[in-house]
Structure formats: structure tokens, C-alpha cells
Amino acid sequence: MNYRTLGTTDLKVSEISFGTWAIGGSWGNVSDEESLRALDYAMDQGVNFFDTADVYGDGRSERLLAQATKGKEDRIHVATKFCRKGDIHDPQTYSEQSVRAYCEDSLRRLNRERIDLYQIHCPATAILRDGSVFGVLDKLQAEGKIRHYGVSVETVEEGLICLQHPGVRALQVIFNILRQKPLEQLLPEAKAKGVGILVRLPLASGLLTGKFTEATTFSNDDHRSFNRNGEQFNVGETFGGLPFEKGVELSRELAWIAEGRGNMTRASLRWLLDQPEISCVIPGFKSVEQVKDNLGAGDVPSFSEEELAKLRSFYNERVHTQIRGAY
């Protein structure tokens, strides 16, 4: 396992880490026993960083992480997020009283005394422009409740706003071969300011595994069914904002990236790891096999300059105009 420093923090994180939305809920059926086996396997392979949120399964993924990392709290880093239990547009959701309550609740579920990285969970843009919430996070950091803080953002604009606040040490962004916009401005500016980048949805909700066809269906409790067109939350969180059938078509055109790299999953993660601004990728998982597959990305060849240029052109010419929602 390779490790990278998260921006200018004191955290060295595994370049392939994992998000826990899928084991919390909203990705179809998942077994807690299998989730725990997968978490144990990942840690045995050197993974030392996991991302979660208080709303993933209403605390389910935080509780699973507490169980899996018991006795390892000093070497397994956990990031969690807050604000989506409330109204993300209401300033009261970001008041000291509210944020402190969210933080204490997560600490209790995680069974930890301090959160390594505490992130605002895709807040309204106006909240970030106002900036008052950063003062609340500064206070919690000074008290030792949180080690560092950051923001999970939906758009490049929001990321650039966050970079104006010196306390922000990490940004979590949607970024993958089918959603390359952060390359233009956000990633270079984050690197210049020493802000770490966590990549969520690195496989575009599974499109970049190459396993889907236009006939693929998802269960009713899977967000790839109930949020396919942004019915419940930002459309960009599902298939990177692409219409499903178009996403399948585009992923089929990318099948060539798997040549010499095992499969599309590993190739897609490798493309992300080749970006120097990236601290880590945080794919989701629901099984040991998925963890194994994702970790295999660390062992496959990097992309050549010619291949990188080909992928950039593909995005600009075939993908960019198909993405829905603000990004």
C-alpha cells in the first residue's frame, strides 16, 4: 500500500481508502457481517482511512466502523460528515449548538474521543459563502473534538469558496473519467493551498466497472433507482449526473482502458491515482471481493501521456455536455 499526506495535515492516508455509504444503506441489500469482513480485509491490506457520514444508514456505517476499528483507533483514521440530518439551507443547521450536537453524536457512534477529519456534508452554497460554520469548526478543533476539518462539495464553485478559508484542510469531490471538470481549476488551486483531495464516486456509481448494460436494474432501496434523475438529492451523486443509458453507452466506449490493467475498475482508479493533486480515492464496497478488486488498482500500469490526452478529448467531446445538474 502506498500512502500520501492529506494536504498539509499530519495525516498519512492510504492512497486507496474506502467510503462507507454503501454499507450504511441506499445501495441495495448489504450484510453487516460481510461489511465487517470487508473492513477487516481492507485494514489487513494496509488501508488506514475510511470515510463515513452520520446519515449513512442513520448512523449504521459509523457504528460498523466503531466495531471494526476497536483497539486500532490510533492507526485507523476516520472521516465523517454532518449537516444533512437537518435542513441544509437553514443557517440554524450550522449553528454552534447544532454542529456540536452532530459532532457529539458521531463521536458516540464511532466510540472515539476525536474525529480525524470532520466534513460539512454537501451544504448549500450560500452557507459556504457566509462562512460562519467555519468559525464553529475552528472552536471544535481548538477543543480537541476534531483533528482537522474539510468540506464535501457538489460543485467546483463551492470548492473554490472553501479554499478561501484557511482552516479547510481537505475537499471531497466527485471526480472520475466521466466527470473531469475539477482538473481545470479546482485541483491545481487546492494543491497550491496545501488542501488534500478525497475523490468520491471514483467509479461513477458503478458505470466505470463496465459491468452494466442498458437493461441493468437496481432495487427500490438503491439510490441508483430512487435518485436516478435527482429525485431525492443532487443528481450528480448518482452516475455522476449522467443519464443511466447514456452512461452505459459511454462506459462501453471506454472499454479499452482495461487492456493491460485487469479490468475497467482498476484502470479507472489508476487514472485517478495518476493525478498528483489527489490524496486518496474512496470507492464504496459491499463485499470482500469488491475491496480486493479496488485495491488491485495500485498494481496496474499508469496511463501514458497519449492515453491521458485521449481520455481528456473523450470527456470534452463526448461526455461534458451530457452531465446534468450543477457541477
Coordinates of C-alpha atoms in Angstrom, one line a residue:
M1 CA 0.0 0.0 0.0
N2 CA 1.2 3.5 -0.8
Y3 CA 0.4 6.4 1.5
R4 CA 0.0 10.1 0.7
T5 CA -0.1 13.1 3.0
L6 CA -3.6 14.6 3.2
G7 CA -2.7 18.1 2.1
T8 CA -0.6 19.8 4.7
T9 CA -2.1 17.9 7.6
D10 CA -0.3 15.4 9.8
L11 CA -2.4 12.5 8.3
K12 CA -0.8 10.0 6.0
V13 CA -3.6 8.1 4.4
S14 CA -3.7 5.0 2.1
E15 CA -4.0 6.2 -1.5
I16 CA -6.8 3.7 -1.9
S17 CA -9.1 4.2 1.0
F18 CA -12.8 3.5 1.3
G19 CA -16.2 5.2 1.6
T20 CA -18.9 3.6 3.6
W21 CA -22.1 4.9 2.1
A22 CA -22.8 1.5 0.5
I23 CA -22.5 -0.4 3.8
G24 CA -24.7 2.1 5.5
G25 CA -27.6 2.0 3.1
S26 CA -29.1 3.3 -0.1
W27 CA -27.1 0.9 -2.3
G28 CA -29.4 -2.1 -2.1
N29 CA -29.1 -5.1 0.2
V30 CA -25.9 -5.4 2.3
S31 CA -25.0 -7.7 5.2
D32 CA -23.3 -6.3 8.3
E33 CA -21.3 -9.5 8.7
E34 CA -19.9 -9.2 5.1
S35 CA -19.3 -5.5 5.7
L36 CA -17.2 -6.2 8.8
R37 CA -15.3 -8.9 6.9
A38 CA -14.6 -6.4 4.1
L39 CA -13.4 -3.8 6.6
D40 CA -11.1 -6.2 8.3
Y41 CA -9.7 -7.4 5.0
A42 CA -9.0 -3.8 3.9
M43 CA -7.2 -2.9 7.1
D44 CA -5.2 -6.1 6.9
Q45 CA -4.0 -4.9 3.4
G46 CA -2.9 -1.6 4.8
V47 CA -5.9 0.6 4.4
N48 CA -5.9 3.1 7.2
F49 CA -8.6 5.6 6.3
F50 CA -12.4 5.4 6.0
D51 CA -14.9 8.0 5.1
T52 CA -18.5 7.9 6.5
A53 CA -21.3 10.2 7.5
D54 CA -24.0 10.5 10.2
V55 CA -26.8 9.9 7.6
Y56 CA -25.4 6.7 6.1
G57 CA -28.0 4.3 7.3
D58 CA -28.9 6.7 10.1
G59 CA -25.5 6.0 11.8
R60 CA -25.2 2.4 10.7
S61 CA -21.9 2.9 8.9
E62 CA -20.4 4.8 11.8
R63 CA -21.4 2.0 14.2
L64 CA -19.8 -0.6 11.9
L65 CA -16.6 1.4 11.8
A66 CA -16.5 1.6 15.6
Q67 CA -16.8 -2.1 15.8
A68 CA -14.2 -2.8 13.0
T69 CA -11.6 -0.4 14.3
K70 CA -11.9 -1.1 18.0
G71 CA -8.4 -1.1 19.5
K72 CA -7.0 0.4 16.3
E73 CA -8.2 4.0 16.8
D74 CA -4.6 5.3 16.9
R75 CA -3.7 4.0 13.5
I76 CA -7.0 3.8 11.6
H77 CA -8.2 7.3 10.6
V78 CA -11.9 8.1 10.2
A79 CA -13.6 10.9 8.5
T80 CA -17.2 11.6 9.0
K81 CA -19.7 14.3 7.9
F82 CA -22.6 16.3 9.1
C83 CA -25.5 18.7 8.3
R84 CA -27.8 16.5 6.2
K85 CA -29.7 15.4 9.2
G86 CA -31.1 18.9 9.2
D87 CA -32.3 21.4 6.5
I88 CA -29.1 22.1 4.6
H89 CA -30.4 25.6 3.6
D90 CA -31.2 26.7 7.2
P91 CA -28.4 28.6 8.9
Q92 CA -29.5 27.1 12.2
T93 CA -28.3 23.7 11.0
Y94 CA -24.8 25.1 11.1
S95 CA -25.1 26.9 14.5
E96 CA -22.6 26.0 17.2
Q97 CA -25.4 24.3 19.1
S98 CA -26.4 22.1 16.1
V99 CA -22.8 21.3 14.9
R100 CA -21.7 20.4 18.4
A101 CA -24.7 18.0 18.8
Y102 CA -23.9 16.4 15.4
C103 CA -20.3 16.0 16.4
E104 CA -21.0 14.5 19.8
D105 CA -23.5 12.1 18.3
S106 CA -20.9 10.9 15.7
L107 CA -18.2 10.6 18.4
R108 CA -20.5 8.4 20.4
R109 CA -21.4 6.2 17.5
L110 CA -17.7 5.9 16.4
N111 CA -16.7 5.3 20.0
R112 CA -13.9 7.8 19.7
E113 CA -12.7 10.9 21.6
R114 CA -11.7 12.8 18.4
I115 CA -12.7 12.7 14.7
D116 CA -9.7 12.8 12.4
L117 CA -11.5 14.7 9.6
Y118 CA -14.9 16.3 10.2
Q119 CA -16.6 17.5 7.0
I120 CA -19.6 19.6 6.1
H121 CA -21.7 17.3 4.0
C122 CA -22.6 19.0 0.7
P123 CA -24.1 22.2 2.3
A124 CA -25.9 24.9 0.4
T125 CA -23.6 27.2 -1.5
A126 CA -25.0 30.2 0.5
I127 CA -23.8 28.6 3.7
L128 CA -20.3 28.4 2.4
R129 CA -20.3 32.0 1.2
D130 CA -21.5 33.1 4.6
G131 CA -18.6 31.2 6.2
S132 CA -19.9 31.3 9.8
V133 CA -19.8 27.5 10.1
F134 CA -16.0 27.5 9.7
G135 CA -15.7 29.5 13.0
V136 CA -17.7 26.8 14.7
L137 CA -15.4 24.1 13.4
D138 CA -12.4 26.2 14.5
K139 CA -13.8 26.1 18.0
L140 CA -14.3 22.3 18.0
Q141 CA -10.8 21.8 16.7
A142 CA -9.4 24.0 19.4
E143 CA -11.2 21.9 22.0
G144 CA -9.8 18.7 20.5
K145 CA -13.1 17.2 19.3
I146 CA -11.8 17.2 15.7
R147 CA -8.3 16.9 14.4
H148 CA -8.9 18.6 11.0
Y149 CA -11.9 19.7 9.0
G150 CA -13.0 19.9 5.4
V151 CA -16.0 20.1 3.1
S152 CA -17.7 17.6 0.8
V153 CA -18.8 19.7 -2.2
E154 CA -21.0 19.3 -5.2
T155 CA -19.5 21.9 -7.5
V156 CA -16.2 23.4 -8.5
E157 CA -17.5 26.8 -7.4
E158 CA -18.2 25.5 -3.9
G159 CA -14.7 24.0 -3.7
L160 CA -13.1 27.4 -4.7
I161 CA -15.2 29.2 -2.0
C162 CA -13.9 26.7 0.6
L163 CA -10.3 27.3 -0.4
Q164 CA -10.7 30.9 0.8
H165 CA -11.0 29.6 4.4
P166 CA -7.5 28.7 5.9
G167 CA -8.9 26.1 8.3
V168 CA -10.2 23.9 5.4
R169 CA -7.7 21.1 5.1
A170 CA -9.5 18.8 2.7
L171 CA -12.1 18.8 0.0
Q172 CA -14.1 15.8 -1.0
V173 CA -15.1 16.0 -4.7
I174 CA -16.9 13.9 -7.3
F175 CA -14.2 13.2 -9.9
N176 CA -13.7 10.4 -12.4
I177 CA -13.0 9.7 -16.0
L178 CA -16.6 10.7 -16.8
R179 CA -16.5 13.8 -14.7
Q180 CA -13.2 15.6 -15.2
K181 CA -14.1 19.3 -14.6
P182 CA -12.1 19.5 -11.3
L183 CA -8.9 19.1 -13.3
E184 CA -9.2 22.6 -14.8
Q185 CA -9.0 24.9 -11.8
L186 CA -10.0 23.3 -8.5
L187 CA -7.3 20.6 -8.2
P188 CA -4.4 23.0 -9.1
E189 CA -5.7 25.6 -6.6
A190 CA -6.2 23.1 -3.9
K191 CA -2.7 21.8 -4.3
A192 CA -1.3 25.3 -4.3
K193 CA -3.0 25.9 -0.9
G194 CA -2.0 22.6 0.6
V195 CA -5.5 21.2 0.7
G196 CA -6.0 17.5 0.4
I197 CA -8.4 16.0 -2.1
L198 CA -10.6 13.0 -1.4
V199 CA -12.2 11.5 -4.5
R200 CA -15.7 10.2 -4.1
L201 CA -17.8 8.3 -6.7
P202 CA -14.5 7.4 -8.5
L203 CA -16.4 4.7 -10.4
A204 CA -19.4 6.9 -11.3
S205 CA -21.8 4.7 -9.2
G206 CA -20.5 1.6 -10.9
L207 CA -20.6 2.8 -14.5
L208 CA -16.8 2.6 -14.7
T209 CA -16.8 -1.0 -13.7
G210 CA -18.0 -1.9 -17.2
K211 CA -20.5 -4.4 -15.7
F212 CA -23.8 -2.6 -16.5
T213 CA -25.9 -2.8 -19.6
E214 CA -28.9 -0.7 -20.5
A215 CA -31.1 -3.5 -19.1
T216 CA -29.5 -3.4 -15.7
T217 CA -31.9 -2.7 -12.9
F218 CA -31.5 -1.8 -9.2
S219 CA -33.6 -2.4 -6.2
N220 CA -36.1 0.2 -4.9
D221 CA -33.8 0.9 -1.8
D222 CA -30.8 1.7 -4.1
H223 CA -30.2 5.4 -4.9
R224 CA -29.4 4.3 -8.4
S225 CA -33.1 3.6 -8.7
F226 CA -34.7 6.2 -6.5
N227 CA -32.3 9.1 -7.3
R228 CA -31.6 8.3 -10.9
N229 CA -32.8 11.7 -12.1
G230 CA -32.1 13.6 -8.9
E231 CA -35.5 13.0 -7.3
Q232 CA -34.1 12.8 -3.7
F233 CA -30.8 14.8 -3.8
N234 CA -28.2 16.2 -6.2
V235 CA -28.4 14.3 -9.5
G236 CA -24.5 14.4 -9.6
E237 CA -24.4 11.9 -6.7
T238 CA -25.9 9.2 -9.0
F239 CA -23.9 8.1 -12.1
G240 CA -22.0 11.4 -11.9
G241 CA -25.1 13.2 -13.3
L242 CA -25.2 11.2 -16.5
P243 CA -28.5 9.6 -17.7
F244 CA -28.0 5.9 -17.0
E245 CA -28.4 4.7 -20.6
K246 CA -26.0 7.3 -21.9
G247 CA -23.6 6.5 -19.1
V248 CA -23.6 2.8 -20.1
E249 CA -23.0 3.8 -23.7
L250 CA -20.1 6.0 -22.8
S251 CA -18.5 3.4 -20.5
R252 CA -18.7 0.9 -23.3
E253 CA -16.6 3.2 -25.4
L254 CA -14.0 3.3 -22.6
A255 CA -13.5 -0.5 -22.5
W256 CA -10.0 0.0 -24.0
I257 CA -8.7 1.3 -20.7
A258 CA -8.8 -2.2 -19.2
E259 CA -6.2 -3.5 -21.7
G260 CA -3.1 -4.5 -19.6
R261 CA -4.8 -3.3 -16.4
G262 CA -7.0 -6.2 -15.5
N263 CA -10.4 -4.6 -15.7
M264 CA -12.1 -1.2 -16.0
T265 CA -12.5 -0.8 -12.2
R266 CA -8.7 -0.9 -11.7
A267 CA -8.0 1.2 -14.7
S268 CA -10.4 3.9 -13.7
L269 CA -8.9 4.1 -10.2
R270 CA -5.4 4.1 -11.7
W271 CA -6.3 7.2 -13.8
L272 CA -7.3 9.0 -10.6
L273 CA -4.2 7.9 -8.7
D274 CA -2.1 9.3 -11.6
Q275 CA -3.4 12.8 -10.8
P276 CA -0.7 14.4 -8.5
E277 CA -3.2 16.5 -6.6
I278 CA -5.2 13.5 -5.3
S279 CA -4.7 12.4 -1.6
C280 CA -6.8 9.3 -1.9
V281 CA -9.7 7.7 -3.7
I282 CA -12.6 6.4 -1.6
P283 CA -14.6 3.9 -3.6
G284 CA -17.5 2.2 -1.9
F285 CA -17.8 -1.6 -1.3
K286 CA -20.3 -4.2 -0.2
S287 CA -18.1 -7.3 -0.1
V288 CA -14.5 -8.6 0.4
E289 CA -14.3 -9.2 -3.4
Q290 CA -15.0 -5.6 -4.2
V291 CA -12.4 -4.5 -1.7
K292 CA -9.9 -6.8 -3.4
D293 CA -10.7 -5.5 -6.8
N294 CA -10.4 -1.9 -5.9
L295 CA -7.1 -2.5 -4.1
G296 CA -5.7 -4.1 -7.3
A297 CA -5.6 -0.6 -8.9
G298 CA -2.4 0.1 -7.0
D299 CA -0.6 -2.6 -9.0
V300 CA -1.6 -1.8 -12.6
P301 CA 0.3 0.4 -15.1
S302 CA -0.2 4.1 -15.2
F303 CA -1.6 5.8 -18.3
S304 CA 0.7 7.2 -20.9
E305 CA 0.6 10.8 -21.9
E306 CA -1.0 9.8 -25.2
E307 CA -3.7 7.8 -23.3
L308 CA -4.3 10.7 -20.9
A309 CA -4.8 13.1 -23.9
K310 CA -7.2 10.6 -25.5
L311 CA -9.3 10.5 -22.3
R312 CA -9.3 14.2 -22.0
S313 CA -10.6 14.6 -25.6
F314 CA -13.2 11.9 -25.0
Y315 CA -14.5 13.8 -22.0
N316 CA -14.6 17.2 -23.8
E317 CA -16.2 15.8 -27.0
R318 CA -18.5 13.0 -25.8
V319 CA -19.3 13.4 -22.1
H320 CA -19.2 17.0 -20.8
T321 CA -22.4 18.2 -22.4
Q322 CA -24.3 15.1 -21.2
I323 CA -23.8 15.8 -17.4
R324 CA -26.9 17.1 -15.6
G325 CA -27.0 19.3 -12.5
A326 CA -24.7 21.9 -11.1
Y327 CA -21.1 20.7 -11.0

